[in-house]
């Protein structure tokens, strides 16, 4: 098994848009990383419901879609949009919780080395939606020669208190060391998350001046599996 396939078994949630102190337990959907003293992953998650043009902070959504219990959820990682800066490497896995233990499933990768940049092709796969517990995404990020930082994002339809609510729509995973005001973000004209691809036209613009947003982000869509 390669280093990229070794995964964190504990949930490591992060305070949206800010650095958390490793080892502390924080309320809300993201907790501080269990490893110390490495810096925690700054991450903000935005949500765009189907047929909507208005983004919300994913943590502000209070209910999930119960129809996904019986139909499962189809996750699709469309790609990544980079804001020019130092080299960035991103690895995302879905963690399947089985009777034999946690099994990581490769979902998305974005490696950079010098001027070489690549992305995994858009991937779509079914994920069973548990009636108890949550769906966990392991996210690992490394900038330039800095140490790797990691965290876990959880999604659930049920009442798991430390998980984002799972609904059909688009989730934007913003890798940023500052807070994101998702109400100030909109889709670029003529674009849809479901057709976004890495290296294509930008998906997100600032509402106030129609300029492209100034943070890195991964686009993930969720729809019913059947």
N, CA and C of each residue as an Amber inpcrd file, in Angstrom:
protein
   678
   0.8550000  -1.2100000   0.0000000   0.0000000   0.0000000   0.0000000
   0.8750000   1.2390000   0.0000000   0.5900000   2.2020000  -0.8950000
   1.3820000   3.4200000  -0.9870000   1.0200000   4.3790000   0.1180000
   1.8680000   5.4320000   0.2830000   1.5800000   6.4370000   1.3130000
   0.2480000   7.1150000   1.0650000  -0.0870000   7.3170000  -0.2320000
  -1.3490000   7.9860000  -0.5520000  -2.5440000   7.1520000  -0.1830000
  -2.3420000   5.8310000   0.0420000  -3.4530000   4.9530000   0.3590000
  -3.5870000   4.6680000   1.8410000  -2.6660000   5.2380000   2.6460000
  -2.7720000   5.1000000   4.0850000  -3.6490000   6.2250000   4.6000000
  -4.6290000   5.9170000   5.3980000  -5.6320000   6.9150000   5.7190000
  -5.8290000   7.0710000   7.2140000  -6.3490000   8.2440000   7.5800000
  -6.6390000   8.5680000   8.9600000  -7.9300000   7.8760000   9.3580000
  -7.9320000   7.1280000  10.4520000  -9.1170000   6.3960000  10.8780000
 -10.0160000   7.2180000  11.7970000  -9.4360000   8.2350000  12.4540000
 -10.2270000   9.0680000  13.3430000 -10.7880000  10.2450000  12.5830000
 -12.0000000  10.6650000  12.9680000 -12.5570000  11.8700000  12.3530000
 -11.7770000  13.0790000  12.8400000 -11.4290000  13.9300000  11.8880000
 -10.6710000  15.1340000  12.2300000 -11.3840000  16.3080000  11.5780000
 -12.2130000  16.9990000  12.3670000 -12.9880000  18.0860000  11.8150000
 -12.2870000  19.4170000  12.0950000 -12.5300000  20.3870000  11.1980000
 -11.8310000  21.6610000  11.2720000 -12.8240000  22.8060000  11.3250000
 -12.5000000  23.8500000  12.0610000 -13.3510000  25.0210000  12.1070000
 -13.3040000  25.6830000  10.7430000 -14.4800000  25.9290000  10.1230000
 -14.5540000  26.4420000   8.7790000 -13.8060000  27.7680000   8.6590000
 -12.8670000  27.7960000   7.6580000 -12.1860000  29.0330000   7.3220000
 -11.1670000  29.4960000   8.3200000 -10.7700000  28.7080000   9.2950000
  -9.7930000  29.1660000  10.2780000  -8.8740000  28.0290000  10.6590000
  -7.7530000  28.3740000  11.2690000  -6.8240000  27.3570000  11.7380000
  -7.2430000  26.9070000  13.1230000  -7.2380000  25.5990000  13.3480000
  -7.6030000  25.0540000  14.6460000  -6.3650000  24.5200000  15.3430000
  -6.3700000  24.5270000  16.6420000  -5.2580000  24.0010000  17.4170000
  -5.4170000  22.5060000  17.5510000  -4.4150000  21.7510000  17.1180000
  -4.5070000  20.2940000  17.1230000  -4.6950000  19.7830000  18.5470000
  -5.5480000  18.7470000  18.6540000  -5.7510000  18.0960000  19.9440000
  -6.9570000  18.6030000  20.7000000  -7.5290000  19.7420000  20.3060000
  -8.6960000  20.2640000  21.0060000  -9.9520000  19.7770000  20.3170000
 -11.0200000  19.5830000  21.0750000 -12.3070000  19.1950000  20.5060000
 -13.1630000  20.4420000  20.3760000 -13.6380000  20.7130000  19.1320000
 -14.3940000  21.9200000  18.8550000 -15.8320000  21.5450000  18.5400000
 -16.8210000  22.4020000  18.9030000 -18.2050000  22.1270000  18.5380000
 -18.4300000  22.3710000  17.0590000 -19.5770000  21.8870000  16.5410000
 -19.9080000  22.1440000  15.1580000 -19.5430000  20.9700000  14.2790000
 -19.5250000  21.2000000  12.9650000 -19.3400000  20.1060000  12.0250000
 -17.8950000  19.7480000  11.8080000 -16.9500000  20.5770000  12.2330000
 -15.5540000  20.2710000  12.0010000 -14.7660000  20.4060000  13.2940000
 -13.9160000  19.4570000  13.5650000 -13.1520000  19.4290000  14.7870000
 -11.6750000  19.5550000  14.4860000 -10.8950000  19.9170000  15.4880000
  -9.4650000  20.0760000  15.2950000  -8.8100000  18.7490000  14.9830000
  -7.7510000  18.7990000  14.2060000  -7.0250000  17.5840000  13.8510000
  -6.4300000  16.9500000  15.0900000  -6.3970000  15.6240000  15.1180000
  -5.9050000  14.9070000  16.2890000  -4.3870000  14.9450000  16.3790000
  -3.7200000  15.2040000  15.2480000  -2.2710000  15.2220000  15.2700000
  -1.7590000  16.5700000  15.7730000  -0.6880000  16.5540000  16.5230000
  -0.0720000  17.7810000  17.0170000   1.4280000  17.6690000  16.7700000
   2.0890000  18.8090000  16.5240000   1.5570000  20.1700000  16.4980000
   1.3390000  20.6900000  15.0940000   1.1310000  19.8250000  14.1020000
   0.9910000  20.2540000  12.7150000  -0.2250000  21.1610000  12.5400000
  -0.1330000  22.0650000  11.5570000  -1.2410000  22.9760000  11.2880000
  -2.4270000  22.1970000  10.7600000  -3.6230000  22.6380000  11.1090000
  -4.8410000  21.9910000  10.6410000  -5.2240000  22.5410000   9.2760000
  -5.9840000  21.7670000   8.5420000  -6.4120000  22.1380000   7.2030000
  -7.5070000  23.1970000   7.2470000  -7.2660000  24.3830000   6.6720000
  -8.3250000  25.3940000   6.6070000  -9.2740000  25.0630000   5.4590000
 -10.5170000  24.8550000   5.7750000 -11.4650000  24.3740000   4.7740000
 -12.8320000  24.9840000   5.0180000 -13.4880000  25.4260000   3.9390000
 -14.8410000  25.9660000   4.0110000 -15.6750000  25.2790000   2.9570000
 -16.8920000  24.8800000   3.3050000 -17.7500000  24.1330000   2.3890000
 -18.9910000  24.9510000   2.0650000 -19.1950000  25.1900000   0.7760000
 -20.3990000  25.8770000   0.3170000 -21.3500000  24.9020000  -0.3350000
 -22.6390000  25.2380000  -0.3450000 -23.6480000  24.3490000  -0.9200000
 -24.5620000  25.1320000  -1.8480000 -24.8690000  24.5140000  -3.0020000
 -25.8090000  25.0720000  -3.9690000 -26.8510000  24.0030000  -4.2650000
 -28.0850000  24.2490000  -3.8570000 -29.1530000  23.2730000  -4.0840000
 -29.4900000  23.1870000  -5.5630000 -30.0160000  22.0340000  -5.9780000
 -30.4810000  21.8900000  -7.3560000 -31.4870000  22.9860000  -7.6780000
 -31.4010000  23.5190000  -8.8850000 -32.3170000  24.5560000  -9.3820000
 -32.1690000  25.8810000  -8.6410000 -31.0750000  26.0570000  -7.9110000
 -30.8360000  27.3200000  -7.2070000 -29.6020000  27.9980000  -7.7890000
 -29.5270000  29.3120000  -7.6570000 -28.3440000  30.0580000  -8.0620000
 -27.6650000  30.7030000  -6.8530000 -28.1790000  30.4310000  -5.6560000
 -27.6690000  31.0830000  -4.4480000 -26.9280000  30.0740000  -3.5740000
 -25.6870000  30.3900000  -3.2640000 -24.8850000  29.5370000  -2.3990000
 -25.1880000  29.8150000  -0.9340000 -24.9960000  28.7820000  -0.1090000
 -25.0770000  28.8880000   1.3420000 -23.8900000  28.1660000   1.9430000
 -23.5240000  28.5530000   3.1570000 -22.5490000  27.7650000   3.8940000
 -23.1810000  26.4150000   4.1950000 -22.4880000  25.3260000   3.8770000
 -23.0650000  23.9980000   4.0570000 -23.4450000  23.7410000   5.5060000
 -22.7050000  24.3040000   6.4350000 -22.9980000  24.0730000   7.8490000
 -24.2950000  24.7540000   8.2880000 -24.8220000  25.6790000   7.4680000
 -26.0700000  26.3580000   7.8320000 -27.3100000  25.5720000   7.3990000
 -27.1300000  24.5170000   6.6090000 -28.2600000  23.6950000   6.1710000
 -28.6660000  22.7710000   7.3160000 -29.9280000  22.8190000   7.7040000
 -30.3750000  22.1270000   8.9160000 -31.0210000  20.7700000   8.6690000
 -31.4050000  20.4660000   7.4350000 -32.0560000  19.1900000   7.1540000
 -31.4170000  18.5150000   5.9530000 -31.4430000  17.1820000   5.9480000
 -30.9540000  16.4120000   4.8220000 -32.1110000  15.8520000   4.0110000
 -31.7660000  15.1550000   2.9240000 -32.7740000  14.5960000   2.0300000
 -33.0290000  13.1350000   2.4090000 -34.1620000  12.8190000   3.0460000
 -34.4160000  11.4430000   3.5050000 -34.6280000  10.4470000   2.3730000
 -34.9220000  10.9120000   1.1470000 -35.0980000   9.9770000   0.0360000
 -33.7860000   9.2860000  -0.3270000 -32.6660000   9.8360000   0.1150000
 -31.3720000   9.2370000  -0.1940000 -31.1160000   7.9670000   0.6130000
 -31.8690000   7.7540000   1.6900000 -31.7000000   6.5230000   2.4670000
 -31.9490000   5.2970000   1.5880000 -33.0110000   5.3230000   0.8270000
 -33.3850000   4.1570000   0.0170000 -32.7400000   4.1640000  -1.3650000
 -32.3350000   5.3250000  -1.8400000 -31.8440000   5.4290000  -3.2130000
 -30.3240000   5.5120000  -3.2900000 -29.6650000   5.6590000  -2.1420000
 -28.2130000   5.9110000  -2.0860000 -27.9160000   7.2720000  -2.7300000
 -26.6780000   7.7040000  -2.6220000 -26.2680000   8.9940000  -3.1790000
 -25.1830000   8.7600000  -4.2180000 -25.2800000   9.4650000  -5.3320000
 -24.2370000   9.3950000  -6.3520000 -23.3490000  10.6300000  -6.2080000
 -22.1360000  10.3940000  -5.7480000 -21.1520000  11.4590000  -5.6020000
 -20.3770000  11.5890000  -6.9230000 -20.1580000  12.8140000  -7.3490000
 -19.3430000  13.0520000  -8.5390000 -18.3460000  14.1700000  -8.2470000
 -17.0690000  13.8450000  -8.3230000 -16.0270000  14.8550000  -8.1760000
 -15.6800000  15.3680000  -9.5620000 -16.0690000  16.6160000  -9.8260000
 -15.9570000  17.1670000 -11.1650000 -14.5430000  17.6670000 -11.4740000
 -13.8700000  18.2350000 -10.4900000 -12.5340000  18.7610000 -10.7420000
 -12.1870000  19.8750000  -9.7800000 -11.0950000  20.5780000 -10.0870000
 -10.5850000  21.6120000  -9.1890000 -10.2450000  22.8800000  -9.9660000
 -10.5250000  24.0090000  -9.3560000 -10.1440000  25.3200000  -9.8940000
  -9.0910000  25.9150000  -8.9900000  -7.9610000  26.2960000  -9.5960000
  -6.8450000  26.8290000  -8.8170000  -6.7690000  28.3380000  -8.9270000
  -6.4920000  28.9810000  -7.7970000  -6.1440000  30.3930000  -7.7650000
  -4.6240000  30.4460000  -7.7760000  -4.0040000  31.1480000  -8.7280000
  -2.5360000  31.0850000  -8.8650000  -1.8120000  31.3590000  -7.5470000
  -0.9970000  30.3980000  -7.1600000  -0.2050000  30.5230000  -5.9300000
   0.8590000  29.4410000  -5.9690000   1.3800000  29.0330000  -4.8170000
   2.3930000  27.9960000  -4.7800000   1.7850000  26.6360000  -5.1300000
   2.6580000  25.6560000  -5.3950000   2.1820000  24.3260000  -5.7710000
   1.2520000  23.7560000  -4.7020000   0.2360000  23.0560000  -5.1730000
  -0.7780000  22.4970000  -4.2840000  -1.0700000  21.0550000  -4.6940000
  -1.0930000  20.1610000  -3.7210000  -1.4610000  18.7670000  -3.9470000
  -2.6590000  18.4190000  -3.0750000  -3.6710000  17.8100000  -3.6770000
  -4.9020000  17.4800000  -2.9660000  -5.2560000  16.0160000  -3.2160000
  -5.6360000  15.3090000  -2.1740000  -6.0900000  13.9230000  -2.2750000
  -7.3610000  13.7780000  -1.4470000  -8.4150000  13.2490000  -2.0700000
  -9.6910000  13.0520000  -1.3760000 -10.1210000  11.5990000  -1.5340000
 -10.4800000  10.9670000  -0.4210000 -11.0010000   9.6080000  -0.4130000
 -12.3410000   9.5840000   0.3050000 -13.2310000   8.7190000  -0.1550000
 -14.4410000   8.4090000   0.5900000 -14.1340000   7.1990000   1.4660000
 -14.4750000   7.2810000   2.7420000 -14.2100000   6.1840000   3.6720000
 -15.4650000   5.3390000   3.8260000 -15.3940000   4.1020000   3.3480000
 -16.5180000   3.1820000   3.5210000 -16.3280000   2.4380000   4.8400000
 -17.3270000   2.5040000   5.7020000 -17.2780000   1.8400000   7.0010000
 -17.9230000   0.4620000   6.8620000 -17.1240000  -0.5830000   6.9770000
 -17.6070000  -1.9460000   6.7890000 -17.3890000  -2.7610000   8.0620000
 -17.9550000  -3.9490000   8.0920000 -17.7740000  -4.8170000   9.2570000
 -16.3130000  -5.2400000   9.3890000 -15.5740000  -5.1770000   8.2820000
 -14.1610000  -5.5440000   8.3170000 -13.2550000  -4.3660000   8.6590000
 -13.8520000  -3.1850000   8.8100000 -13.0660000  -1.9920000   9.1140000
 -13.2880000  -0.9080000   8.0770000 -12.6090000   0.2170000   8.2390000
 -12.7420000   1.3450000   7.3240000 -11.9470000   1.0840000   6.0500000
 -12.6050000   1.3140000   4.9070000 -11.9780000   1.0720000   3.6100000
 -11.9670000   2.3770000   2.8150000 -10.7920000   2.9170000   2.5050000
 -10.7180000   4.1510000   1.7140000 -10.9690000   3.8780000   0.2400000
 -11.7740000   4.7430000  -0.3980000 -12.0720000   4.6260000  -1.8190000
 -11.5840000   5.8970000  -2.4990000 -10.6610000   5.7630000  -3.4330000
 -10.0950000   6.9110000  -4.1260000 -11.1820000   7.6990000  -4.8480000
 -11.2630000   9.0060000  -4.6040000 -12.2960000   9.8390000  -5.2150000
 -11.7210000  10.9140000  -6.1200000 -10.6510000  11.5940000  -5.6780000
 -10.1290000  12.7180000  -6.4580000  -8.6910000  13.0050000  -6.0550000
  -7.8770000  13.3760000  -7.0470000  -6.5240000  13.8210000  -6.7450000
  -6.1190000  14.9510000  -7.6760000  -5.3380000  15.8670000  -7.1370000
  -4.8040000  16.9960000  -7.9040000  -3.3380000  17.1550000  -7.5220000
  -2.4080000  16.5400000  -8.2570000  -0.9860000  16.6830000  -7.9490000
  -0.3230000  17.7720000  -8.7960000   0.5710000  18.5190000  -8.1820000
   1.3730000  19.5170000  -8.8820000   2.8350000  19.3140000  -8.5090000
   3.7020000  19.4550000  -9.4920000   5.1500000  19.3830000  -9.2700000
   5.8170000  20.3270000 -10.2470000   6.3060000  21.4600000  -9.7420000
   6.8650000  22.4690000 -10.6380000   5.7850000  23.0050000 -11.5470000
   6.0140000  22.9080000 -12.8670000   5.0260000  23.3680000 -13.8330000
   4.0920000  22.2460000 -14.2790000   4.2840000  21.0580000 -13.7360000
   3.4420000  19.9230000 -14.0890000   2.1970000  19.8870000 -13.2000000
   1.0230000  19.9140000 -13.8210000  -0.2520000  19.8970000 -13.1010000
  -1.1550000  18.8450000 -13.7390000  -1.8110000  18.0430000 -12.9300000
  -2.7530000  17.0650000 -13.4610000  -3.9240000  16.9060000 -12.5000000
  -4.9880000  16.3300000 -13.0060000  -6.1760000  16.0750000 -12.2010000
  -6.7250000  14.7100000 -12.5700000  -7.3200000  14.0390000 -11.6010000
  -8.0440000  12.8280000 -11.9480000  -9.2650000  13.2150000 -12.7770000
  -9.6700000  12.3150000 -13.6610000 -10.8490000  12.5720000 -14.4850000
 -12.0910000  12.6250000 -13.5980000 -13.1390000  13.3430000 -14.0410000
 -14.3690000  13.3590000 -13.2470000 -14.8280000  11.9500000 -12.9130000
 -15.1080000  11.7130000 -11.6360000 -15.4740000  10.3770000 -11.1660000
 -16.8570000  10.4140000 -10.5420000 -17.6530000   9.3830000 -10.8230000
 -19.0010000   9.2830000 -10.2750000 -19.1890000   7.8900000  -9.7010000
 -19.7160000   7.8030000  -8.4880000 -19.8700000   6.5020000  -7.8380000
 -20.9780000   6.5690000  -6.7910000 -21.5670000   5.4100000  -6.5230000
 -22.6390000   5.3190000  -5.5430000 -22.0840000   5.1720000  -4.1330000
 -22.7270000   5.8410000  -3.1860000 -22.3560000   5.7370000  -1.7850000
 -23.6260000   5.4290000  -0.9790000 -23.6940000   4.2990000  -0.2900000
 -24.8570000   4.0200000   0.5590000 -24.9910000   5.0990000   1.6410000
 -26.2160000   5.5020000   1.9090000 -26.4720000   6.5270000   2.9250000
 -26.9440000   5.8350000   4.1940000 -26.1440000   5.8580000   5.2600000
 -26.5110000   5.1240000   6.4770000 -27.6370000   5.8130000   7.2350000
 -28.4920000   4.9920000   7.8540000 -29.5470000   5.5550000   8.6940000
 -28.9900000   6.0400000  10.0190000 -27.8640000   5.4730000  10.4200000
 -27.1040000   5.9830000  11.5660000 -25.6670000   6.1480000  11.1160000
 -24.9490000   7.0690000  11.7310000 -23.5890000   7.3130000  11.2930000
 -23.5520000   8.2740000  10.1170000 -22.3790000   8.4030000   9.4910000
 -22.1830000   9.4130000   8.4670000 -21.2950000   8.8870000   7.3480000
 -21.2750000   9.6330000   6.2450000 -20.3530000   9.3930000   5.1380000
 -19.1590000  10.3160000   5.3440000 -17.9690000   9.7530000   5.3920000
 -16.7690000  10.5320000   5.6820000 -15.8980000  10.6900000   4.4420000
 -15.4240000  11.9140000   4.2240000 -14.4370000  12.1960000   3.1930000
 -13.1270000  12.5720000   3.8690000 -12.0660000  11.8750000   3.5210000
 -10.7330000  12.2130000   4.0150000 -10.0810000  13.1610000   3.0170000
  -9.6520000  14.3240000   3.4900000  -9.0490000  15.3380000   2.6290000
  -7.6260000  15.5960000   3.0900000  -6.6760000  15.4840000   2.1570000
  -5.2670000  15.7410000   2.4630000  -4.7380000  16.8080000   1.5050000
  -4.0070000  17.7660000   2.0540000  -3.5050000  18.8920000   1.2650000
  -2.0490000  19.1580000   1.6140000  -1.2500000  19.4270000   0.5920000
   0.1330000  19.8590000   0.8270000   0.4530000  21.0020000  -0.1240000
   0.9310000  22.1040000   0.4430000   1.3390000  23.2610000  -0.3560000
   2.8620000  23.3250000  -0.4180000   3.4020000  23.4100000  -1.6450000
   4.8400000  23.5230000  -1.8690000   5.5910000  22.4970000  -1.0200000
   6.5490000  22.9730000  -0.2270000   7.3300000  22.0410000   0.5970000
   6.8290000  21.9650000   2.0300000   5.6630000  22.5660000   2.3070000
   5.0980000  22.5330000   3.6600000   4.6110000  21.1330000   3.9910000
   4.5190000  20.8010000   5.2810000   4.0110000  19.4760000   5.6700000
   2.5750000  19.2750000   5.2140000   2.2160000  18.0380000   4.9990000
   0.8450000  17.7020000   4.6400000  -0.0930000  17.9710000   5.8110000
  -1.2660000  18.5140000   5.5010000  -2.3030000  18.7030000   6.5140000
  -3.5370000  17.9290000   6.0530000  -4.3470000  17.4900000   6.9980000
  -5.4760000  16.6450000   6.6310000  -6.6700000  16.8980000   7.5390000
  -7.8240000  16.4850000   7.0630000  -9.0470000  16.5940000   7.8510000
 -10.1140000  15.7060000   7.2550000 -11.2120000  15.5550000   7.9460000
 -12.3230000  14.7290000   7.4800000 -13.6020000  15.5510000   7.4840000
 -14.3320000  15.4760000   6.3780000 -15.6430000  16.1080000   6.2820000
 -16.6810000  14.9960000   6.3200000 -17.6860000  15.1390000   7.1490000
 -18.7360000  14.1290000   7.2540000 -20.0650000  14.6780000   6.7600000
 -20.8300000  13.7900000   6.1150000 -22.1620000  14.1250000   5.6100000
 -23.1610000  13.1050000   6.1430000 -24.3540000  13.5680000   6.4940000
 -25.3880000  12.6550000   6.9880000 -26.7630000  13.2510000   6.7140000
 -27.7390000  12.3750000   6.5500000 -29.1340000  12.8020000   6.4480000
 -29.7670000  12.8130000   7.8220000 -29.2760000  11.9440000   8.6900000
 -29.8550000  11.8010000  10.0260000 -29.3760000  12.9040000  10.9650000
 -29.5230000  12.6760000  12.2520000 -29.2580000  13.7170000  13.2460000
 -27.8470000  13.6870000  13.8170000 -26.8830000  13.1430000  13.0780000
 -25.4950000  13.1800000  13.5390000 -25.0800000  14.6450000  13.7010000
 -24.7210000  15.0260000  14.9110000 -24.5190000  16.4450000  15.2100000
 -23.2530000  17.0170000  14.5960000 -22.2760000  16.1740000  14.3010000
 -21.0040000  16.6870000  13.7970000 -20.8460000  16.4740000  12.2980000
 -21.9530000  16.4000000  11.5760000 -21.9030000  16.1690000  10.1320000
 -22.7070000  17.2330000   9.3900000 -22.2430000  17.5440000   8.1840000
 -23.0120000  18.4020000   7.2970000 -24.2080000  17.6220000   6.7720000
 -25.3120000  18.3050000   6.5430000 -26.5070000  17.6390000   6.0460000
 -26.3530000  17.3240000   4.5550000 -26.6950000  16.0930000   4.2010000
 -26.5370000  15.6270000   2.8250000 -27.8040000  15.8960000   2.0200000
 -27.6330000  16.6040000   0.9170000 -28.7350000  16.9230000   0.0250000
 -28.2650000  16.8230000  -1.4210000 -29.2270000  16.7870000  -2.3270000
 -28.8870000  16.8110000  -3.7410000 -28.5150000  18.2350000  -4.1430000
 -27.4030000  18.3610000  -4.8420000 -26.9150000  19.6680000  -5.2410000
 -25.4100000  19.6300000  -5.4090000 -24.7770000  20.7780000  -5.2640000
 -23.3260000  20.8900000  -5.4250000 -22.6870000  21.3570000  -4.1250000
 -21.5960000  20.7040000  -3.7580000 -20.7900000  21.1050000  -2.6100000
 -19.4440000  21.6070000  -3.1410000 -19.0660000  22.7850000  -2.6970000
 -17.7880000  23.3730000  -3.0920000 -16.8540000  23.2910000  -1.8980000
 -15.7500000  22.5830000  -2.0540000 -14.7650000  22.4330000  -0.9820000
 -13.6790000  23.4710000  -1.2060000 -13.7660000  24.5770000  -0.4860000
 -12.8260000  25.6840000  -0.6530000 -11.6430000  25.4940000   0.2860000
 -10.4580000  25.4610000  -0.2900000  -9.2300000  25.3400000   0.4960000
  -8.6840000  26.7460000   0.6650000  -8.9220000  27.3130000   1.8390000
  -8.6130000  28.7210000   2.0660000  -8.3000000  28.9560000   3.5330000
  -7.3670000  29.8780000   3.7990000  -7.0190000  30.1990000   5.1760000
  -7.8240000  31.3900000   5.6930000  -8.8830000  31.7390000   5.0080000
  -9.7620000  32.8100000   5.4690000 -11.2090000  32.3570000   5.3400000
 -12.0830000  33.0140000   6.0740000 -13.4980000  32.6530000   6.0290000
 -14.0930000  33.0070000   4.6710000 -14.9760000  32.1630000   4.1800000
 -15.6550000  32.4060000   2.9060000 -17.0900000  32.8300000   3.1820000
 -17.4780000  33.9900000   2.6470000 -18.8700000  34.4280000   2.7190000
 -19.5700000  33.8620000   1.4870000 -20.2450000  32.7360000   1.6470000
 -20.8280000  32.0510000   0.4970000 -21.9860000  32.8240000  -0.1190000
 -22.5970000  33.7380000   0.6180000 -23.6730000  34.5370000   0.0330000
 -23.1330000  35.5510000  -0.9670000 -21.8150000  35.7670000  -0.9600000
 -21.2010000  36.7090000  -1.9060000 -20.6050000  36.0010000  -3.1210000
 -20.9250000  34.7070000  -3.2760000 -20.4110000  33.8990000  -4.3820000
 -21.5750000  33.4820000  -5.2720000 -21.3470000  33.5070000  -6.5950000
 -22.3810000  33.0630000  -7.5310000 -21.7550000  32.2360000  -8.6420000
 -22.6120000  31.5400000  -9.3810000 -22.1460000  30.8080000 -10.5440000
 -21.8340000  31.7690000 -11.6830000 -20.7930000  31.4710000 -12.4390000
 -20.5250000  32.2340000 -13.6530000 -21.6440000  31.9840000 -14.6520000
 -21.9570000  32.9740000 -15.4500000 -23.0520000  32.8440000 -16.4090000
 -22.8130000  31.6610000 -17.3420000 -23.8600000  30.8900000 -17.5480000
 -23.7840000  29.7710000 -18.4750000 -23.0880000  28.5360000 -17.9480000
 -22.7770000  28.4970000 -16.6550000 -22.0720000  27.3470000 -16.0870000
 -22.9750000  26.5580000 -15.1560000 -22.6170000  25.2900000 -14.9660000
 -23.3020000  24.4180000 -14.0190000 -22.2550000  23.5380000 -13.3470000
 -22.3880000  23.2910000 -12.0390000 -21.4260000  22.4100000 -11.3700000
 -21.3340000  21.0300000 -12.0110000 -22.4550000  20.5110000 -12.5270000
 -22.4790000  19.1600000 -13.0770000 -21.6590000  19.0100000 -14.3500000
 -21.3010000  20.1090000 -14.9920000 -20.5060000  20.0430000 -16.2190000
 -19.1290000  20.6790000 -16.0500000 -18.8070000  21.0870000 -14.8470000
 -17.5010000  21.7030000 -14.6010000 -16.3920000  20.6740000 -14.8100000
 -15.2720000  21.1330000 -15.3830000 -14.0840000  20.2980000 -15.5130000
 -12.8530000  21.1200000 -15.1660000 -11.8410000  20.4720000 -14.6280000
 -10.5880000  21.1510000 -14.3170000  -9.9910000  21.7160000 -15.5990000
  -9.4790000  22.9400000 -15.5030000  -8.8600000  23.5670000 -16.6480000
  -9.8230000  24.2560000 -17.5860000 -11.1200000  24.1400000 -17.3050000
 -12.1210000  24.7880000 -18.1440000 -12.4390000  26.1930000 -17.6440000
 -13.6110000  26.6680000 -17.9910000 -14.0370000  27.9910000 -17.5670000
 -14.2690000  28.0210000 -16.0620000 -14.0200000  29.1630000 -15.4090000
 -14.2690000  29.2480000 -13.9620000 -15.7400000  29.0490000 -13.6500000
 -16.0080000  28.4080000 -12.5140000 -17.3890000  28.1550000 -12.0960000
 -17.9160000  29.2540000 -11.1810000 -17.0380000  29.8040000 -10.3190000
 -17.4700000  30.7300000  -9.2750000 -16.9630000  32.1420000  -9.5300000
 -17.8630000  33.0990000  -9.3260000 -17.5210000  34.5100000  -9.4080000
 -17.9580000  35.2090000  -8.1320000 -17.3340000  36.3700000  -7.8590000
 -17.7890000  37.2060000  -6.7540000 -19.0320000  37.9630000  -7.1950000
 -20.0170000  38.0030000  -6.3340000 -21.2780000  38.6510000  -6.6810000
 -21.1190000  40.1500000  -6.8970000 -20.2760000  40.7870000  -6.0820000
 -20.2210000  42.2520000  -6.1110000 -19.5510000  42.8210000  -7.3490000
 -18.5450000  42.1270000  -7.9100000 -17.8350000  42.6990000  -9.0580000
 -17.6850000  41.7430000 -10.2410000 -18.2490000  40.5350000 -10.1350000
 -18.2160000  39.5350000 -11.2050000 -16.8110000  39.0560000 -11.5450000
 -15.8460000  39.3010000 -10.6650000 -14.5060000  38.7540000 -10.8510000
 -14.4530000  37.3360000 -10.2830000 -13.4790000  36.5680000 -10.7500000
 -13.3320000  35.2090000 -10.2590000 -12.9350000  35.2180000  -8.7880000
 -13.4180000  34.2340000  -8.0440000 -13.0900000  34.1390000  -6.6250000
 -11.5910000  33.8710000  -6.4580000 -11.0520000  34.2400000  -5.3020000
  -9.6070000  34.1620000  -5.0790000  -9.2400000  33.0570000  -4.0920000
  -9.8270000  31.8660000  -4.3040000  -9.4540000  30.7270000  -3.4740000
  -9.5220000  29.4560000  -4.3230000  -8.8010000  28.4250000  -3.8730000
  -8.8130000  27.1230000  -4.5450000 -10.0690000  26.3630000  -4.1370000
 -10.6530000  25.6240000  -5.0740000 -11.8410000  24.8630000  -4.6900000
 -12.0020000  23.6050000  -5.5430000 -12.5810000  22.5880000  -4.8950000
 -12.9390000  21.3320000  -5.5410000 -14.4600000  21.2880000  -5.6720000
 -14.9410000  20.8460000  -6.8260000 -16.3830000  20.7900000  -7.0930000
 -16.8740000  19.3530000  -6.9660000 -17.8480000  19.1470000  -6.0960000
 -18.4480000  17.8390000  -5.8960000 -19.9590000  17.9550000  -5.9880000
 -20.5970000  17.0950000  -6.7850000 -22.0460000  17.1010000  -6.8790000
 -22.6260000  15.8360000  -6.2560000 -23.8530000  15.9400000  -5.7960000
 -24.5650000  14.8030000  -5.1950000 -25.9440000  14.7260000  -5.8170000
 -26.3220000  13.5250000  -6.2660000 -27.6750000  13.2980000  -6.7440000
 -28.1420000  11.9230000  -6.2830000 -29.4110000  11.6400000  -6.4580000
 -29.9370000  10.3600000  -6.0420000 -29.3460000   9.2460000  -6.9060000
 -29.0880000   8.1080000  -6.2840000 -28.4460000   7.0310000  -7.0030000
 -29.3550000   6.3000000  -7.9770000 -30.6630000   6.3560000  -7.7630000
 -31.5830000   5.6480000  -8.6550000 -32.9280000   6.3700000  -8.6910000
